[in-house]
Amino acid sequence: MKTILVTGGAGYIGSHTVVELLNAGYEVVIVDNLVNSNLAVLGRIETICGKRPSFVNADVRDGAALAEVFSEYDIDAVIHFAGLKAVGESVEQPLRYYENNVYGSLALSQAMADAGVFKLVFSSSATVYGPDAAVPYEETMALGQPSSPYGASKAMAERVLADLCVSDSRWSIVALRYFNPIGAHASGLIGEDPQGIPNNLMPFIARVAVGKLAELAVFGDDYDTPDGTCLRDYLHVVDLAEGHCKSLLALATPGLHAFNLGAGHGVSVLDMVKAFEAVTGQSVPYKIAPRRSGDLPAFWANADKAKAELDWVAARSLEEMMADTWRWQSGNPDGYAS
Ligand code: NAD
Ligand code: WQD
């Protein structure tokens, strides 16, 4: 049986991926410092899967702690989610972001090499294409100049990982460039649990619907898009989690392999609000607000490569994304603290 080390496995995408890995028969060891997650997720995962992942409370920047993990467990491959992800915060605290996301990836890679583990799946982002890329984004496009330290940290980490593959042919690394993951596990037991006021659209809508926030601010309705609001490529987090399981198979081939994981089309902010209201029957009051600095009008994935090479598509509908978000939010109005 194969054992996968999942850094950041207590977080939003990580926890959903741990569920899919356990259900597929993998052993899972999570390393997470809980900076943006809650230990309660482990019991929820156990309820869903009937199995509990191993858990180590450690920071990926701590080489000694990682060395201990690699000596205690016989790790076959690593999925590296651990990192900070708030774009606005990264503008205010660039050093913290580069240290966590770039140095954290370096320290992890070093610990892997020391332990003789050369298979890695890395959480990258559509933001690595930068603001000037033509849509839809394709993996053949060069990495761009992301406008935030968060985005730059992901592009830098990808460059380092590409250099590692050039330096030593034992490395096989998959960089998964996520578009906009939303939704929750169909059980309603695990989901996205942002601290404080959410930065992202879907959790904000869910908090308005559950009565925790008064109204949504729609950031700009004067973009050059069909209804004037921005278009994004939303995909169900369980589809994304399945993509990670499938990408483990691509680790059989040495080198760096980048894949877009997205649905392949854009949905506007107002259409997201309408879809949520139609599926859940809840009303989401909103007002039109000024544009948010740094937002791009529209981007979505060309996800043909993931289909051809990983046999992966974002199969779940927008309606499922909305229904599952609402099941999680209404059943856990205060997230894992509920
Ligand atoms: P999340 O914050 O829910 O999960 C990240 C996890 O990593 C958390 O449990 C956190 O406690 C942990 N962590 C952070 N820094 C750590 C460190 N130094 N050592 C150990 N653990 C650490 O975020 P998420 O949405 O699940 O995102 C997972 C990954 O995917 C991140 O790398 C993120 O940048 C990337 N990503 C996310 C999105 C998105 O929209 N959610 C999109 C593209 C890429
Ligand atoms: C979606 C749309 C907003 C909140 C970010 C990161 C990206 C990736 C995913 C990690 C935009 C609008 C939002 C609100 C709104 N993360 N919006 N009111 O900005 O596409 O991507 O998360 O890699 O790197 O940049 O996602 O959910 O913040 O915004 O009108 O309160 O919703 O303007 O058009 P975004 P988002």
Short mmCIF file of C-alpha atoms and ligand atoms in Angstrom, two decimals:
data_model
loop_
_atom_site.label_atom_id
_atom_site.label_comp_id
_atom_site.label_asym_id
_atom_site.label_seq_id
_atom_site.Cartn_x
_atom_site.Cartn_y
_atom_site.Cartn_z
CA MET A 1 0.00 0.00 0.00
CA LYS A 2 1.40 3.42 -0.94
CA THR A 3 1.86 6.16 1.62
CA ILE A 4 1.38 9.80 0.64
CA LEU A 5 2.66 12.71 2.70
CA VAL A 6 0.16 15.56 2.41
CA THR A 7 1.48 18.94 3.59
CA GLY A 8 -1.34 21.33 4.44
CA GLY A 9 -3.70 18.35 4.54
CA ALA A 10 -5.84 19.89 7.28
CA GLY A 11 -6.77 22.80 5.00
CA TYR A 12 -9.61 23.24 2.53
CA ILE A 13 -8.31 21.50 -0.61
CA GLY A 14 -5.96 19.26 1.37
CA SER A 15 -8.71 17.75 3.53
CA HIS A 16 -10.86 16.93 0.48
CA THR A 17 -7.84 15.34 -1.19
CA VAL A 18 -7.06 13.28 1.93
CA VAL A 19 -10.60 11.88 1.77
CA GLU A 20 -10.14 10.84 -1.89
CA LEU A 21 -6.72 9.32 -1.15
CA LEU A 22 -8.01 7.28 1.81
CA ASN A 23 -11.00 6.11 -0.23
CA ALA A 24 -8.62 5.06 -3.01
CA GLY A 25 -6.66 2.90 -0.56
CA TYR A 26 -3.62 5.10 0.12
CA GLU A 27 -2.12 5.56 3.58
CA VAL A 28 -1.95 9.28 4.39
CA VAL A 29 0.35 11.28 6.67
CA ILE A 30 -0.60 14.94 7.09
CA VAL A 31 1.97 17.58 8.05
CA ASP A 32 0.28 20.86 8.95
CA ASN A 33 1.09 23.68 11.38
CA LEU A 34 -2.63 24.58 11.68
CA VAL A 35 -1.98 28.24 10.87
CA ASN A 36 -5.17 28.24 8.78
CA SER A 37 -6.97 25.05 9.80
CA ASN A 38 -8.54 23.18 12.68
CA LEU A 39 -7.73 19.76 14.12
CA ALA A 40 -11.45 18.96 14.17
CA VAL A 41 -11.15 18.18 10.46
CA LEU A 42 -9.40 14.89 11.29
CA GLY A 43 -12.46 13.47 13.07
CA ARG A 44 -14.67 14.60 10.18
CA ILE A 45 -12.39 12.83 7.69
CA GLU A 46 -12.55 9.69 9.83
CA THR A 47 -16.36 9.86 9.86
CA ILE A 48 -16.45 10.10 6.07
CA CYS A 49 -13.83 7.43 5.30
CA GLY A 50 -13.87 5.14 8.33
CA LYS A 51 -10.10 5.70 8.50
CA ARG A 52 -8.07 8.39 10.23
CA PRO A 53 -5.00 9.86 8.55
CA SER A 54 -1.78 10.14 10.58
CA PHE A 55 -1.15 13.71 11.65
CA VAL A 56 2.06 15.57 12.50
CA ASN A 57 1.82 19.15 13.77
CA ALA A 58 4.87 20.65 12.07
CA ASP A 59 5.93 23.47 9.78
CA VAL A 60 7.24 22.62 6.32
CA ARG A 61 10.06 25.11 6.88
CA ASP A 62 11.34 22.93 9.74
CA GLY A 63 13.82 20.59 8.05
CA ALA A 64 14.52 18.59 11.22
CA ALA A 65 10.81 17.91 11.75
CA LEU A 66 10.42 16.81 8.12
CA ALA A 67 13.46 14.51 8.41
CA GLU A 68 11.76 12.81 11.35
CA VAL A 69 8.57 12.32 9.36
CA PHE A 70 10.48 10.77 6.45
CA SER A 71 12.34 8.43 8.80
CA GLU A 72 9.19 7.37 10.65
CA TYR A 73 7.01 6.74 7.59
CA ASP A 74 7.86 5.03 4.31
CA ILE A 75 6.69 7.86 2.03
CA ASP A 76 6.17 7.16 -1.69
CA ALA A 77 5.14 10.64 -2.83
CA VAL A 78 4.33 14.08 -1.44
CA ILE A 79 1.40 16.37 -2.21
CA HIS A 80 2.38 19.87 -1.12
CA PHE A 81 -0.57 22.13 -0.24
CA ALA A 82 0.99 23.93 2.75
CA GLY A 83 1.21 27.64 2.14
CA LEU A 84 -0.48 30.97 2.68
CA LYS A 85 -3.05 32.05 0.10
CA ALA A 86 -4.57 35.46 0.84
CA VAL A 87 -3.67 37.74 -2.07
CA GLY A 88 -4.28 41.07 -0.25
CA GLU A 89 -2.40 39.94 2.86
CA SER A 90 0.55 38.95 0.66
CA VAL A 91 0.83 42.56 -0.55
CA GLU A 92 1.09 43.72 3.08
CA GLN A 93 3.36 40.89 4.28
CA PRO A 94 5.51 39.86 1.32
CA LEU A 95 8.34 38.40 3.40
CA ARG A 96 5.94 36.11 5.27
CA TYR A 97 4.49 34.89 1.97
CA TYR A 98 7.82 34.30 0.23
CA GLU A 99 9.15 32.57 3.33
CA ASN A 100 6.17 30.25 3.71
CA ASN A 101 5.52 29.53 0.07
CA VAL A 102 8.96 29.68 -1.55
CA TYR A 103 11.28 28.75 1.32
CA GLY A 104 8.72 26.19 2.56
CA SER A 105 8.85 24.48 -0.84
CA LEU A 106 12.66 24.56 -0.83
CA ALA A 107 12.90 23.06 2.65
CA LEU A 108 10.43 20.34 1.72
CA SER A 109 12.28 19.50 -1.51
CA GLN A 110 15.57 19.28 0.41
CA ALA A 111 14.07 16.97 3.02
CA MET A 112 12.60 14.82 0.23
CA ALA A 113 15.95 14.56 -1.58
CA ASP A 114 17.70 13.69 1.70
CA ALA A 115 15.15 10.93 2.24
CA GLY A 116 15.37 9.67 -1.35
CA VAL A 117 11.77 10.65 -2.20
CA PHE A 118 11.58 12.33 -5.61
CA LYS A 119 7.85 12.37 -6.43
CA LEU A 120 6.00 15.61 -5.74
CA VAL A 121 2.65 17.16 -6.59
CA PHE A 122 2.66 20.93 -6.08
CA SER A 123 -0.35 23.24 -5.53
CA SER A 124 0.10 25.95 -8.10
CA SER A 125 -2.40 28.50 -9.33
CA ALA A 126 -3.82 30.05 -12.47
CA THR A 127 -2.29 33.27 -11.18
CA VAL A 128 1.16 32.10 -12.42
CA TYR A 129 0.13 33.02 -15.98
CA GLY A 130 0.16 36.69 -14.96
CA PRO A 131 -2.17 39.54 -15.90
CA ASP A 132 -1.13 39.77 -19.57
CA ALA A 133 -1.81 36.19 -20.67
CA ALA A 134 -4.49 35.59 -23.32
CA VAL A 135 -7.50 33.50 -22.29
CA PRO A 136 -8.04 30.63 -22.10
CA TYR A 137 -4.78 29.89 -20.30
CA GLU A 138 -2.76 26.99 -21.72
CA GLU A 139 0.13 25.15 -20.13
CA THR A 140 2.38 25.93 -23.11
CA MET A 141 2.28 29.63 -22.17
CA ALA A 142 5.29 30.99 -20.31
CA LEU A 143 4.94 31.87 -16.65
CA GLY A 144 3.96 35.54 -16.40
CA GLN A 145 4.60 38.30 -13.86
CA PRO A 146 1.86 37.79 -11.25
CA SER A 147 0.84 41.08 -9.69
CA SER A 148 0.85 39.95 -6.04
CA PRO A 149 3.59 38.46 -3.87
CA TYR A 150 1.26 35.46 -3.42
CA GLY A 151 1.13 34.84 -7.17
CA ALA A 152 4.85 35.53 -7.55
CA SER A 153 5.62 33.02 -4.78
CA LYS A 154 3.78 30.29 -6.73
CA ALA A 155 5.59 31.17 -9.99
CA MET A 156 8.96 31.21 -8.16
CA ALA A 157 8.31 27.85 -6.55
CA GLU A 158 7.40 26.38 -9.95
CA ARG A 159 10.69 27.70 -11.41
CA VAL A 160 12.68 26.14 -8.59
CA LEU A 161 10.91 22.82 -9.09
CA ALA A 162 11.59 22.93 -12.84
CA ASP A 163 15.30 23.52 -12.11
CA LEU A 164 15.32 20.58 -9.71
CA CYS A 165 13.99 18.31 -12.47
CA VAL A 166 16.75 19.53 -14.81
CA SER A 167 19.40 18.93 -12.15
CA ASP A 168 18.47 15.36 -11.32
CA SER A 169 16.40 13.02 -13.48
CA ARG A 170 15.11 11.15 -10.44
CA TRP A 171 12.65 13.99 -9.80
CA SER A 172 9.14 13.80 -11.17
CA ILE A 173 7.00 16.76 -10.25
CA VAL A 174 3.45 17.71 -11.18
CA ALA A 175 2.43 21.38 -10.85
CA LEU A 176 -1.36 21.60 -10.70
CA ARG A 177 -2.56 25.07 -11.63
CA TYR A 178 -5.93 25.44 -9.94
CA PHE A 179 -8.52 27.90 -11.18
CA ASN A 180 -11.26 28.78 -8.62
CA PRO A 181 -12.12 25.80 -6.39
CA ILE A 182 -15.40 26.07 -4.49
CA GLY A 183 -17.98 23.72 -2.95
CA ALA A 184 -17.58 21.13 -0.23
CA HIS A 185 -17.77 17.39 0.33
CA ALA A 186 -21.29 16.07 -0.33
CA SER A 187 -21.51 14.81 3.28
CA GLY A 188 -21.52 18.42 4.53
CA LEU A 189 -18.86 17.42 7.07
CA ILE A 190 -15.85 19.20 5.57
CA GLY A 191 -15.62 22.46 3.67
CA GLU A 192 -13.95 25.84 3.44
CA ASP A 193 -13.63 27.58 6.80
CA PRO A 194 -12.00 30.98 6.32
CA GLN A 195 -11.02 32.92 9.44
CA GLY A 196 -12.73 36.32 9.78
CA ILE A 197 -14.29 37.99 6.76
CA PRO A 198 -13.78 35.83 3.65
CA ASN A 199 -11.71 37.26 0.79
CA ASN A 200 -13.19 34.95 -1.81
CA LEU A 201 -16.57 35.10 -3.49
CA MET A 202 -18.12 31.72 -2.66
CA PRO A 203 -17.50 31.71 1.11
CA PHE A 204 -18.65 35.34 1.21
CA ILE A 205 -21.94 34.45 -0.51
CA ALA A 206 -22.41 31.53 1.87
CA ARG A 207 -21.83 33.74 4.94
CA VAL A 208 -24.38 36.29 3.67
CA ALA A 209 -26.93 33.53 3.10
CA VAL A 210 -26.46 32.10 6.59
CA GLY A 211 -26.92 35.58 8.09
CA LYS A 212 -23.35 36.14 9.31
CA LEU A 213 -22.75 39.01 6.87
CA ALA A 214 -25.30 41.59 5.73
CA GLU A 215 -24.66 41.83 1.99
CA LEU A 216 -22.22 40.96 -0.74
CA ALA A 217 -20.19 43.74 -2.37
CA VAL A 218 -19.89 42.94 -6.08
CA PHE A 219 -16.51 44.36 -7.04
CA GLY A 220 -17.25 46.25 -10.28
CA ASP A 221 -19.99 45.94 -12.89
CA ASP A 222 -18.29 47.95 -15.64
CA TYR A 223 -15.88 45.33 -16.99
CA ASP A 224 -15.94 44.40 -20.65
CA THR A 225 -17.88 41.18 -19.98
CA PRO A 226 -21.49 40.19 -20.82
CA ASP A 227 -22.99 41.53 -17.57
CA GLY A 228 -20.11 43.82 -16.59
CA THR A 229 -18.90 41.63 -13.69
CA CYS A 230 -15.76 39.47 -13.74
CA LEU A 231 -15.68 35.94 -15.14
CA ARG A 232 -13.88 33.13 -13.30
CA ASP A 233 -13.48 29.40 -13.87
CA TYR A 234 -15.09 27.76 -10.82
CA LEU A 235 -14.60 24.04 -10.21
CA HIS A 236 -15.84 21.68 -7.49
CA VAL A 237 -13.25 21.00 -4.80
CA VAL A 238 -13.99 17.25 -4.95
CA ASP A 239 -13.19 17.26 -8.69
CA LEU A 240 -9.96 19.04 -7.78
CA ALA A 241 -9.23 16.44 -5.10
CA GLU A 242 -9.78 13.65 -7.64
CA GLY A 243 -7.36 15.45 -9.95
CA HIS A 244 -4.66 15.09 -7.31
CA CYS A 245 -5.24 11.32 -7.09
CA LYS A 246 -5.02 11.04 -10.87
CA SER A 247 -1.91 13.19 -11.01
CA LEU A 248 -0.05 10.72 -8.77
CA LEU A 249 -0.06 8.37 -11.76
CA ALA A 250 1.72 11.03 -13.89
CA LEU A 251 4.62 10.87 -11.42
CA ALA A 252 5.80 7.71 -13.20
CA THR A 253 7.43 9.99 -15.82
CA PRO A 254 10.45 12.10 -14.74
CA GLY A 255 10.44 15.87 -15.27
CA LEU A 256 8.08 18.73 -14.45
CA HIS A 257 4.52 18.35 -15.73
CA ALA A 258 2.12 21.30 -15.45
CA PHE A 259 -1.65 20.85 -15.69
CA ASN A 260 -4.51 23.33 -15.59
CA LEU A 261 -7.35 22.10 -13.39
CA GLY A 262 -10.45 24.09 -14.24
CA ALA A 263 -13.89 23.64 -15.80
CA GLY A 264 -12.88 25.43 -19.01
CA HIS A 265 -15.38 28.29 -18.99
CA GLY A 266 -16.03 31.51 -17.11
CA VAL A 267 -19.02 32.38 -14.90
CA SER A 268 -19.81 35.96 -13.85
CA VAL A 269 -20.15 37.18 -10.27
CA LEU A 270 -23.84 37.97 -10.80
CA ASP A 271 -24.47 34.54 -12.34
CA MET A 272 -22.84 32.98 -9.27
CA VAL A 273 -25.26 34.87 -7.02
CA LYS A 274 -28.24 33.84 -9.20
CA ALA A 275 -27.16 30.19 -9.27
CA PHE A 276 -26.72 30.09 -5.50
CA GLU A 277 -30.15 31.63 -4.93
CA ALA A 278 -31.84 29.29 -7.42
CA VAL A 279 -30.30 26.12 -5.97
CA THR A 280 -30.63 26.95 -2.27
CA GLY A 281 -33.75 29.14 -2.16
CA GLN A 282 -31.80 31.58 0.03
CA SER A 283 -31.59 35.23 -0.92
CA VAL A 284 -28.21 36.95 -1.21
CA PRO A 285 -28.56 40.73 -0.95
CA TYR A 286 -25.80 42.53 -2.84
CA LYS A 287 -24.65 45.99 -3.84
CA ILE A 288 -22.40 47.06 -6.67
CA ALA A 289 -19.09 48.31 -5.25
CA PRO A 290 -15.92 49.71 -6.85
CA ARG A 291 -13.52 47.37 -8.62
CA ARG A 292 -11.08 45.46 -6.39
CA SER A 293 -7.48 46.39 -7.13
CA GLY A 294 -5.64 43.71 -9.11
CA ASP A 295 -8.74 41.84 -10.33
CA LEU A 296 -8.61 40.63 -13.93
CA PRO A 297 -11.83 40.95 -15.98
CA ALA A 298 -11.97 37.32 -17.11
CA PHE A 299 -9.91 34.16 -17.21
CA TRP A 300 -10.55 30.48 -17.56
CA ALA A 301 -8.66 27.29 -18.30
CA ASN A 302 -7.99 25.27 -21.35
CA ALA A 303 -8.09 21.96 -19.46
CA ASP A 304 -7.57 19.70 -22.50
CA LYS A 305 -4.16 18.50 -21.32
CA ALA A 306 -5.55 17.17 -18.01
CA LYS A 307 -8.27 15.37 -19.94
CA ALA A 308 -5.87 13.83 -22.43
CA GLU A 309 -3.06 12.90 -20.05
CA LEU A 310 -4.75 12.45 -16.66
CA ASP A 311 -8.19 11.36 -17.84
CA TRP A 312 -9.54 14.17 -15.65
CA VAL A 313 -12.41 16.57 -16.22
CA ALA A 314 -14.23 18.90 -13.84
CA ALA A 315 -17.39 16.79 -13.88
CA ARG A 316 -19.54 18.34 -11.14
CA SER A 317 -22.01 21.08 -12.11
CA LEU A 318 -22.32 24.63 -10.80
CA GLU A 319 -25.57 23.50 -9.14
CA GLU A 320 -23.68 20.81 -7.17
CA MET A 321 -21.06 23.38 -6.17
CA MET A 322 -23.82 25.61 -4.79
CA ALA A 323 -25.80 22.84 -3.07
CA ASP A 324 -22.68 21.40 -1.43
CA THR A 325 -21.45 24.82 -0.29
CA TRP A 326 -24.82 25.47 1.32
CA ARG A 327 -25.01 22.03 3.00
CA TRP A 328 -21.62 22.68 4.60
CA GLN A 329 -22.31 26.33 5.56
CA SER A 330 -25.83 25.80 6.90
CA GLY A 331 -24.82 22.68 8.84
CA ASN A 332 -21.69 24.38 10.24
CA PRO A 333 -22.55 28.09 10.53
CA ASP A 334 -19.32 28.71 12.47
CA GLY A 335 -17.20 26.29 10.45
CA TYR A 336 -15.27 23.71 12.46
CA ALA A 337 -15.91 25.74 15.61
CA SER A 338 -19.65 24.94 15.25
P1 NAD B 1 -5.82 26.42 3.23
O1 NAD B 1 -5.27 27.62 3.91
O2 NAD B 1 -7.17 25.95 3.61
O3 NAD B 1 -4.81 25.19 3.43
C1 NAD B 1 -3.42 25.37 3.56
C2 NAD B 1 -2.97 24.53 4.76
O4 NAD B 1 -1.56 24.65 4.89
C3 NAD B 1 -3.60 24.98 6.07
O5 NAD B 1 -4.11 23.86 6.76
C4 NAD B 1 -2.44 25.63 6.82
O6 NAD B 1 -2.58 25.46 8.21
C5 NAD B 1 -1.24 24.88 6.26
N1 NAD B 1 0.02 25.62 6.29
C6 NAD B 1 0.26 26.87 5.83
N2 NAD B 1 1.57 27.17 5.98
C7 NAD B 1 2.16 26.08 6.51
C8 NAD B 1 3.49 25.76 6.87
N3 NAD B 1 4.48 26.66 6.72
N4 NAD B 1 3.76 24.53 7.38
C9 NAD B 1 2.77 23.63 7.53
N5 NAD B 1 1.49 23.87 7.21
C10 NAD B 1 1.19 25.08 6.70
O7 NAD B 1 -5.73 26.69 1.66
P2 NAD B 1 -6.31 25.86 0.44
O8 NAD B 1 -7.35 26.67 -0.20
O9 NAD B 1 -6.63 24.47 0.85
O10 NAD B 1 -5.05 25.87 -0.53
C11 NAD B 1 -4.10 24.82 -0.55
C12 NAD B 1 -3.00 25.17 -1.52
O11 NAD B 1 -3.55 25.41 -2.81
C13 NAD B 1 -2.23 26.44 -1.14
O12 NAD B 1 -0.87 26.25 -1.45
C14 NAD B 1 -2.84 27.49 -2.04
O13 NAD B 1 -1.95 28.53 -2.32
C15 NAD B 1 -3.13 26.66 -3.28
N6 NAD B 1 -4.21 27.23 -4.13
C16 NAD B 1 -5.42 27.50 -3.56
C17 NAD B 1 -6.43 28.05 -4.34
C18 NAD B 1 -7.78 28.38 -3.75
O14 NAD B 1 -8.53 29.11 -4.40
N7 NAD B 1 -8.15 27.88 -2.57
C19 NAD B 1 -6.21 28.31 -5.69
C20 NAD B 1 -4.95 28.01 -6.24
C21 NAD B 1 -3.96 27.48 -5.42
C1 WQD B 2 -13.83 35.90 -7.67
C2 WQD B 2 -14.63 37.04 -8.30
C3 WQD B 2 -14.02 39.22 -7.49
C4 WQD B 2 -15.33 38.64 -3.38
C5 WQD B 2 -8.29 34.30 -5.91
C6 WQD B 2 -6.79 34.38 -6.06
C7 WQD B 2 -6.31 33.27 -6.92
C8 WQD B 2 -6.80 31.92 -6.41
C9 WQD B 2 -8.26 31.91 -6.18
C10 WQD B 2 -5.15 30.97 -4.96
C11 WQD B 2 -13.77 38.26 -8.63
C12 WQD B 2 -15.43 38.88 -7.10
C13 WQD B 2 -15.05 38.45 -4.72
C14 WQD B 2 -16.34 39.58 -3.03
C15 WQD B 2 -16.72 40.00 -5.35
N1 WQD B 2 -6.23 31.60 -5.13
N2 WQD B 2 -15.73 39.11 -5.68
N3 WQD B 2 -17.00 40.22 -4.03
O1 WQD B 2 -9.76 36.73 -7.19
O2 WQD B 2 -10.46 35.02 -8.93
O3 WQD B 2 -8.85 34.40 -7.20
O4 WQD B 2 -8.64 33.02 -5.37
O5 WQD B 2 -4.33 30.66 -5.77
O6 WQD B 2 -4.91 33.35 -6.94
O7 WQD B 2 -6.46 35.64 -6.64
O8 WQD B 2 -11.19 34.74 -6.55
O9 WQD B 2 -13.14 34.40 -5.11
O10 WQD B 2 -11.58 36.34 -4.61
O11 WQD B 2 -13.03 36.42 -6.62
O12 WQD B 2 -17.34 40.64 -6.21
O13 WQD B 2 -16.60 39.81 -1.84
O14 WQD B 2 -15.58 37.50 -7.32
O15 WQD B 2 -13.91 40.55 -7.85
O16 WQD B 2 -14.27 38.80 -9.80
P1 WQD B 2 -10.07 35.35 -7.53
P2 WQD B 2 -12.25 35.46 -5.60
#
